[in-house]
């Protein structure tokens, strides 16, 4: 078997077990040794209606992004699946129930809509599940069984992950689910004569390297916070950040920490500042609307020089916007939001592993630079799952990064001591002789309010100097190219970068001379590195998921000519093919 | 009428010719082809060459999918019709979909004929009617060296030669049902047998197949009236019979195939049958006949479509032709009594 690259979808109505089926599919493929990237889409409303879709891309090479076309559709609700038909590859495989409760007219039939190149696998999912397990509820498992048979996925891979998922629910539930799966599997083996032989049978030797786990961006963030020594989490539920709080609510108490659901986002960030003020690593996670409420207190953290870790899981905006859609449109708010000149650190991971590493990193950055650190993710990155070796943080990565005052200054301690770096040693409140004055008013070195012209100027300079100095601890941009002059350079951030890298790789395979630059330090940013990259490029392209081109706005002054913006406000992840098309257009125009 | 929906059941030469004729002569109609196989129309007579590895699957196909899309013909492949209600003009598909039609052409073609005494061995024998069959043969031939061909029909000789070219040992048994629907005289039969033997095949001098037993996945024991053999696979080649079982309770007149008049119309207005599945009244002969062969099927498909849109074209017998069996010429009208 050669290179495998298959995109699969499970689609159903909320309550059909769609997300569960997609999760099991991902786990089984991962257990088979494939690289997996999955992403779920579900309605904003609570259970009961609305479409759920899980998309998974599976391959023998590392999967960087989701692509436009779906090769396999497993339909648990044909009416809901209609919307997926335009995304099917011309030769897709479509699994659907051949015995729905009622006859359907042509207009409502999934089979009537698919293109003729598709292979249809119609089988009585609900009937098989009912006959095998006494209930139709397991028909999502039956559907997976049929899929496994058609694609020659070993049964054991699925049984293993089904057991892992359901064993805690008791043997009755587990048996019912295995029976439901087996019913579909046996049916498929017997009836799917046109099955796609060996297509997803793990090739020998594919399972190499350390054992992989399936992690979502949100789980990686939660795990990273735990490993970094988080003590206090304060939050208010909001999509797509809520799973972080759910995860920590279950796990943080085991480590002696606390999760507190606050009355709103303002109190959440206030409590985070209070926690860090007292010396405990604290964080909150929210999304755009909640972040907007936090901005005043974030600037309080800037002014009072109190650390905070704030995760903004971006979603479609403005306002309540598109709660279950993705967007990268809070960059301006994260970097500039709030009153006054209030520099803060903003970082943005680009994949699930970086969600872990940047969360770990954020605590040290917050402590060392005594400032709010904003971690920018987005719905797509938070909810997508990737299989990867479980990331681990080293001792030095989680060590206390506070710079404490020297004993010699006891009694003469100046909380906002003017230093070259802008970093003033920070005491723990309540320590005798080290009075910690925390105020949102402009202040002098001792912390007492002062509104004089020179003082405000010098204190503002101090705070900016401090944040500019953080560059030495922030990840530098990473370039992916052959080096030298480039026809097109593509700069990206956040969840979009995977699609950028895949597009750039394909462009180079097609003989173009293209490079990519990944930026994870959004503010402050490595202007010199970015400028040097831009200057080697005939054209600079910046794809991002917002309308205004917010990263482009931040860095385009570094280039001698206008950058090309590929700004998309569609609520869905950008595809490599779209970026590739733009790259090819630019390369052709410059040739 | 503009916007009328014509459904064509089947995806062979008759069905496709009917669709093309409709598209050409009645572009205002909505045309849907419903085919049971997952693939678009292909040339079945090239299946032996596919098995031999001389051509690819792509070489089999008659038209691209894009052609149908551009022509505005809806291709619904891998979808099976299980019933037709002619009173309400509704087709029921296996996945419980209701497909409504204004006009209907039944062109389901034929399916491999297994003589009744041999039906008990059906699961042990392989056929070569569809692309799926060909893929199964390709799989099987990767594992077995000896194949028994039983019967004999238009496809079997080409296929047996394919097997010989692949280095397989081929036993050919022209049993009592062989070369149906042609009636070979003893002299012709002997001549055919001699030619087959000279082509590298081992002729099994028996007339009756008495037993087939699967010893393992790739081993079959064969019992005949003149001895026992062990082979890797058994191919059954007894010609085709109309594939109309799904219509037996529909109210259509069905004998062997769908009974139609000389204009290919069934007892229901706007419902026609064409190709190998149609049993056509011949006013001169005053009897019903079934056609065989790709060209006849295309001709009947075209006639059915023309009549569906108001024509009055009679289905005529094709001119006499010669059936070549490895160099032996057998005159036939290409129409056969069933």
PDB file of N, CA and C in Angstrom, chain A residues 90 96 98-106 109 111-117 119-120 122 193-194 197, chain B residues 5 30 32 38 65 69 74-79 90 92 94-100 132 135-136 139:
ATOM      1  N   UNK A  90     -15.406  13.172  -6.013  1.00  0.00           N
ATOM      2  CA  UNK A  90     -16.240  12.570  -7.065  1.00  0.00           C
ATOM      3  C   UNK A  90     -16.359  11.055  -6.886  1.00  0.00           C
ATOM      4  N   UNK A  96     -24.984   4.782   4.238  1.00  0.00           N
ATOM      5  CA  UNK A  96     -26.246   5.310   4.769  1.00  0.00           C
ATOM      6  C   UNK A  96     -27.212   4.172   5.054  1.00  0.00           C
ATOM      7  N   UNK A  98     -30.224   1.866   4.727  1.00  0.00           N
ATOM      8  CA  UNK A  98     -31.076   1.470   3.605  1.00  0.00           C
ATOM      9  C   UNK A  98     -32.513   1.237   4.040  1.00  0.00           C
ATOM     10  N   UNK A  99     -32.759   1.274   5.326  1.00  0.00           N
ATOM     11  CA  UNK A  99     -34.123   1.013   5.779  1.00  0.00           C
ATOM     12  C   UNK A  99     -34.574   2.058   6.788  1.00  0.00           C
ATOM     13  N   UNK A 100     -34.728   3.296   6.298  1.00  0.00           N
ATOM     14  CA  UNK A 100     -35.195   4.343   7.212  1.00  0.00           C
ATOM     15  C   UNK A 100     -36.632   4.057   7.648  1.00  0.00           C
ATOM     16  N   UNK A 101     -37.108   4.718   8.687  1.00  0.00           N
ATOM     17  CA  UNK A 101     -38.440   4.423   9.214  1.00  0.00           C
ATOM     18  C   UNK A 101     -39.560   4.644   8.188  1.00  0.00           C
ATOM     19  N   UNK A 102     -39.368   5.578   7.286  1.00  0.00           N
ATOM     20  CA  UNK A 102     -40.409   5.847   6.287  1.00  0.00           C
ATOM     21  C   UNK A 102     -39.774   5.934   4.898  1.00  0.00           C
ATOM     22  N   UNK A 103     -40.605   5.745   3.894  1.00  0.00           N
ATOM     23  CA  UNK A 103     -40.125   5.941   2.525  1.00  0.00           C
ATOM     24  C   UNK A 103     -39.810   7.419   2.307  1.00  0.00           C
ATOM     25  N   UNK A 104     -38.768   7.668   1.534  1.00  0.00           N
ATOM     26  CA  UNK A 104     -38.415   9.064   1.278  1.00  0.00           C
ATOM     27  C   UNK A 104     -38.563   9.375  -0.207  1.00  0.00           C
ATOM     28  N   UNK A 105     -39.024  10.563  -0.477  1.00  0.00           N
ATOM     29  CA  UNK A 105     -39.142  10.998  -1.865  1.00  0.00           C
ATOM     30  C   UNK A 105     -37.758  11.359  -2.398  1.00  0.00           C
ATOM     31  N   UNK A 106     -37.671  11.386  -3.710  1.00  0.00           N
ATOM     32  CA  UNK A 106     -36.393  11.664  -4.363  1.00  0.00           C
ATOM     33  C   UNK A 106     -35.754  12.950  -3.835  1.00  0.00           C
ATOM     34  N   UNK A 109     -33.860  12.371  -0.686  1.00  0.00           N
ATOM     35  CA  UNK A 109     -32.980  11.201  -0.638  1.00  0.00           C
ATOM     36  C   UNK A 109     -31.517  11.596  -0.798  1.00  0.00           C
ATOM     37  N   UNK A 111     -29.192   9.408  -1.582  1.00  0.00           N
ATOM     38  CA  UNK A 111     -28.707   8.659  -2.752  1.00  0.00           C
ATOM     39  C   UNK A 111     -28.998   9.395  -4.053  1.00  0.00           C
ATOM     40  N   UNK A 112     -30.051  10.200  -4.043  1.00  0.00           N
ATOM     41  CA  UNK A 112     -30.406  10.924  -5.260  1.00  0.00           C
ATOM     42  C   UNK A 112     -29.477  12.094  -5.514  1.00  0.00           C
ATOM     43  N   UNK A 113     -28.760  12.495  -4.495  1.00  0.00           N
ATOM     44  CA  UNK A 113     -27.956  13.713  -4.621  1.00  0.00           C
ATOM     45  C   UNK A 113     -26.491  13.461  -4.926  1.00  0.00           C
ATOM     46  N   UNK A 114     -25.999  12.284  -4.580  1.00  0.00           N
ATOM     47  CA  UNK A 114     -24.566  12.058  -4.753  1.00  0.00           C
ATOM     48  C   UNK A 114     -24.217  11.950  -6.234  1.00  0.00           C
ATOM     49  N   UNK A 115     -22.981  12.253  -6.532  1.00  0.00           N
ATOM     50  CA  UNK A 115     -22.524  12.171  -7.914  1.00  0.00           C
ATOM     51  C   UNK A 115     -22.340  10.705  -8.302  1.00  0.00           C
ATOM     52  N   UNK A 116     -22.431  10.412  -9.604  1.00  0.00           N
ATOM     53  CA  UNK A 116     -22.407   9.008 -10.014  1.00  0.00           C
ATOM     54  C   UNK A 116     -21.085   8.279  -9.745  1.00  0.00           C
ATOM     55  N   UNK A 117     -20.006   9.029  -9.548  1.00  0.00           N
ATOM     56  CA  UNK A 117     -18.745   8.343  -9.261  1.00  0.00           C
ATOM     57  C   UNK A 117     -18.675   7.781  -7.859  1.00  0.00           C
ATOM     58  N   UNK A 119     -19.423   5.611  -4.535  1.00  0.00           N
ATOM     59  CA  UNK A 119     -19.838   4.236  -4.248  1.00  0.00           C
ATOM     60  C   UNK A 119     -20.763   4.275  -3.047  1.00  0.00           C
ATOM     61  N   UNK A 120     -21.958   3.734  -3.229  1.00  0.00           N
ATOM     62  CA  UNK A 120     -22.950   3.767  -2.148  1.00  0.00           C
ATOM     63  C   UNK A 120     -22.916   2.461  -1.368  1.00  0.00           C
ATOM     64  N   UNK A 122     -25.311   1.118   1.113  1.00  0.00           N
ATOM     65  CA  UNK A 122     -26.589   1.241   1.827  1.00  0.00           C
ATOM     66  C   UNK A 122     -26.814  -0.033   2.624  1.00  0.00           C
ATOM     67  N   UNK A 193     -19.514  -6.302  -1.770  1.00  0.00           N
ATOM     68  CA  UNK A 193     -18.620  -6.963  -2.719  1.00  0.00           C
ATOM     69  C   UNK A 193     -17.704  -5.951  -3.396  1.00  0.00           C
ATOM     70  N   UNK A 194     -18.159  -4.700  -3.453  1.00  0.00           N
ATOM     71  CA  UNK A 194     -17.318  -3.683  -4.080  1.00  0.00           C
ATOM     72  C   UNK A 194     -16.501  -2.938  -3.043  1.00  0.00           C
ATOM     73  N   UNK A 197     -10.881  -2.524  -1.050  1.00  0.00           N
ATOM     74  CA  UNK A 197      -9.938  -3.420  -0.392  1.00  0.00           C
ATOM     75  C   UNK A 197      -8.662  -2.738   0.068  1.00  0.00           C
TER      76      UNK A 197
ATOM     77  N   UNK B   5     -40.391  13.482 -16.363  1.00  0.00           N
ATOM     78  CA  UNK B   5     -39.257  12.720 -15.856  1.00  0.00           C
ATOM     79  C   UNK B   5     -39.288  11.322 -16.457  1.00  0.00           C
ATOM     80  N   UNK B  30     -36.504  15.474 -18.228  1.00  0.00           N
ATOM     81  CA  UNK B  30     -35.511  15.116 -17.216  1.00  0.00           C
ATOM     82  C   UNK B  30     -35.263  13.613 -17.347  1.00  0.00           C
ATOM     83  N   UNK B  32     -33.237  10.187 -16.021  1.00  0.00           N
ATOM     84  CA  UNK B  32     -32.472   9.538 -14.948  1.00  0.00           C
ATOM     85  C   UNK B  32     -32.202   8.091 -15.324  1.00  0.00           C
ATOM     86  N   UNK B  38     -22.003  -0.246  -9.561  1.00  0.00           N
ATOM     87  CA  UNK B  38     -21.455   1.017  -9.084  1.00  0.00           C
ATOM     88  C   UNK B  38     -20.749   1.820 -10.165  1.00  0.00           C
ATOM     89  N   UNK B  65     -17.983  10.278 -16.816  1.00  0.00           N
ATOM     90  CA  UNK B  65     -19.066  10.786 -15.976  1.00  0.00           C
ATOM     91  C   UNK B  65     -19.376  12.236 -16.335  1.00  0.00           C
ATOM     92  N   UNK B  69     -22.898  14.451 -17.037  1.00  0.00           N
ATOM     93  CA  UNK B  69     -23.198  15.708 -16.345  1.00  0.00           C
ATOM     94  C   UNK B  69     -23.460  16.826 -17.349  1.00  0.00           C
ATOM     95  N   UNK B  74     -29.026  12.333 -15.401  1.00  0.00           N
ATOM     96  CA  UNK B  74     -28.711  11.981 -14.016  1.00  0.00           C
ATOM     97  C   UNK B  74     -28.388  10.500 -13.955  1.00  0.00           C
ATOM     98  N   UNK B  75     -27.153  10.215 -13.540  1.00  0.00           N
ATOM     99  CA  UNK B  75     -26.726   8.826 -13.408  1.00  0.00           C
ATOM    100  C   UNK B  75     -26.838   8.447 -11.940  1.00  0.00           C
ATOM    101  N   UNK B  76     -27.607   7.446 -11.655  1.00  0.00           N
ATOM    102  CA  UNK B  76     -27.689   6.971 -10.275  1.00  0.00           C
ATOM    103  C   UNK B  76     -27.174   5.549 -10.244  1.00  0.00           C
ATOM    104  N   UNK B  77     -25.939   5.403  -9.830  1.00  0.00           N
ATOM    105  CA  UNK B  77     -25.256   4.120  -9.908  1.00  0.00           C
ATOM    106  C   UNK B  77     -25.220   3.444  -8.545  1.00  0.00           C
ATOM    107  N   UNK B  78     -25.128   2.126  -8.585  1.00  0.00           N
ATOM    108  CA  UNK B  78     -25.094   1.375  -7.339  1.00  0.00           C
ATOM    109  C   UNK B  78     -26.426   1.426  -6.609  1.00  0.00           C
ATOM    110  N   UNK B  79     -27.500   1.652  -7.351  1.00  0.00           N
ATOM    111  CA  UNK B  79     -28.810   1.800  -6.720  1.00  0.00           C
ATOM    112  C   UNK B  79     -29.773   0.820  -7.380  1.00  0.00           C
ATOM    113  N   UNK B  90     -44.619   5.080  -9.681  1.00  0.00           N
ATOM    114  CA  UNK B  90     -43.559   5.257  -8.688  1.00  0.00           C
ATOM    115  C   UNK B  90     -42.629   4.054  -8.741  1.00  0.00           C
ATOM    116  N   UNK B  92     -39.715   2.050  -6.567  1.00  0.00           N
ATOM    117  CA  UNK B  92     -39.208   1.915  -5.206  1.00  0.00           C
ATOM    118  C   UNK B  92     -37.786   1.394  -5.278  1.00  0.00           C
ATOM    119  N   UNK B  94     -34.132   0.150  -3.398  1.00  0.00           N
ATOM    120  CA  UNK B  94     -33.840  -0.752  -2.267  1.00  0.00           C
ATOM    121  C   UNK B  94     -33.650   0.007  -0.961  1.00  0.00           C
ATOM    122  N   UNK B  95     -33.227   1.264  -1.053  1.00  0.00           N
ATOM    123  CA  UNK B  95     -33.031   2.032   0.178  1.00  0.00           C
ATOM    124  C   UNK B  95     -34.277   2.835   0.542  1.00  0.00           C
ATOM    125  N   UNK B  96     -35.417   2.368   0.130  1.00  0.00           N
ATOM    126  CA  UNK B  96     -36.721   2.933   0.497  1.00  0.00           C
ATOM    127  C   UNK B  96     -36.911   4.359  -0.009  1.00  0.00           C
ATOM    128  N   UNK B  97     -36.436   4.558  -1.217  1.00  0.00           N
ATOM    129  CA  UNK B  97     -36.682   5.858  -1.855  1.00  0.00           C
ATOM    130  C   UNK B  97     -37.776   5.689  -2.902  1.00  0.00           C
ATOM    131  N   UNK B  98     -38.615   6.685  -2.993  1.00  0.00           N
ATOM    132  CA  UNK B  98     -39.664   6.702  -4.007  1.00  0.00           C
ATOM    133  C   UNK B  98     -39.226   7.626  -5.139  1.00  0.00           C
ATOM    134  N   UNK B  99     -39.150   7.050  -6.325  1.00  0.00           N
ATOM    135  CA  UNK B  99     -38.724   7.824  -7.489  1.00  0.00           C
ATOM    136  C   UNK B  99     -39.903   7.890  -8.449  1.00  0.00           C
ATOM    137  N   UNK B 100     -40.401   9.060  -8.701  1.00  0.00           N
ATOM    138  CA  UNK B 100     -41.588   9.196  -9.549  1.00  0.00           C
ATOM    139  C   UNK B 100     -41.185   9.365 -11.015  1.00  0.00           C
ATOM    140  N   UNK B 132     -17.476  -6.324 -11.514  1.00  0.00           N
ATOM    141  CA  UNK B 132     -17.205  -6.959 -10.215  1.00  0.00           C
ATOM    142  C   UNK B 132     -16.769  -8.403 -10.415  1.00  0.00           C
ATOM    143  N   UNK B 135     -13.195  -8.401 -11.513  1.00  0.00           N
ATOM    144  CA  UNK B 135     -12.276  -8.153 -10.394  1.00  0.00           C
ATOM    145  C   UNK B 135     -12.115  -9.418  -9.553  1.00  0.00           C
ATOM    146  N   UNK B 136     -13.207 -10.148  -9.385  1.00  0.00           N
ATOM    147  CA  UNK B 136     -13.121 -11.399  -8.615  1.00  0.00           C
ATOM    148  C   UNK B 136     -12.226 -12.402  -9.323  1.00  0.00           C
ATOM    149  N   UNK B 139      -8.585 -11.493  -8.831  1.00  0.00           N
ATOM    150  CA  UNK B 139      -8.156 -11.934  -7.493  1.00  0.00           C
ATOM    151  C   UNK B 139      -7.916 -13.434  -7.474  1.00  0.00           C
TER     152      UNK B 139
END
